[in-house]
């Protein structure tokens, strides 16, 4: 009988990079960079919408660029919303600690925490 495959993280001590380095790299590439890019893109699309609407819709190219700016702005709005949700996913435990009145500690909790059932190390059975 075939077992279901559940992904596990390799938390061996022989990894080239530490789990802390992988965690910080993941935070930078999944939280900080997309948030900043989405915010700048949304701001530039708002400026484009204002410029193209003031130019008027006399020309077909201007109307096309206005519609393109509106659709790209809507896409970036959802991208910024997604970035906010990812930020809550990564740093939600800090928000819960500060709201519950518990002392905030700067402890590092890597994604390979053995206390979480999803990340328990299992040896492959052949």
Tab-separated table of C-alpha atoms in Angstrom, residues 84-93:
chain	number	residue	atom	x	y	z
A	84	UNK	CA	0.738	42.085	3.591
A	85	UNK	CA	-0.734	38.612	4.100
A	86	UNK	CA	2.688	36.993	3.642
A	87	UNK	CA	4.133	39.458	6.166
A	88	UNK	CA	1.446	38.444	8.656
A	89	UNK	CA	2.285	34.801	7.974
A	90	UNK	CA	5.973	35.342	8.686
A	91	UNK	CA	5.632	37.741	11.624
A	92	UNK	CA	2.187	36.922	13.005
A	93	UNK	CA	3.623	35.284	16.107
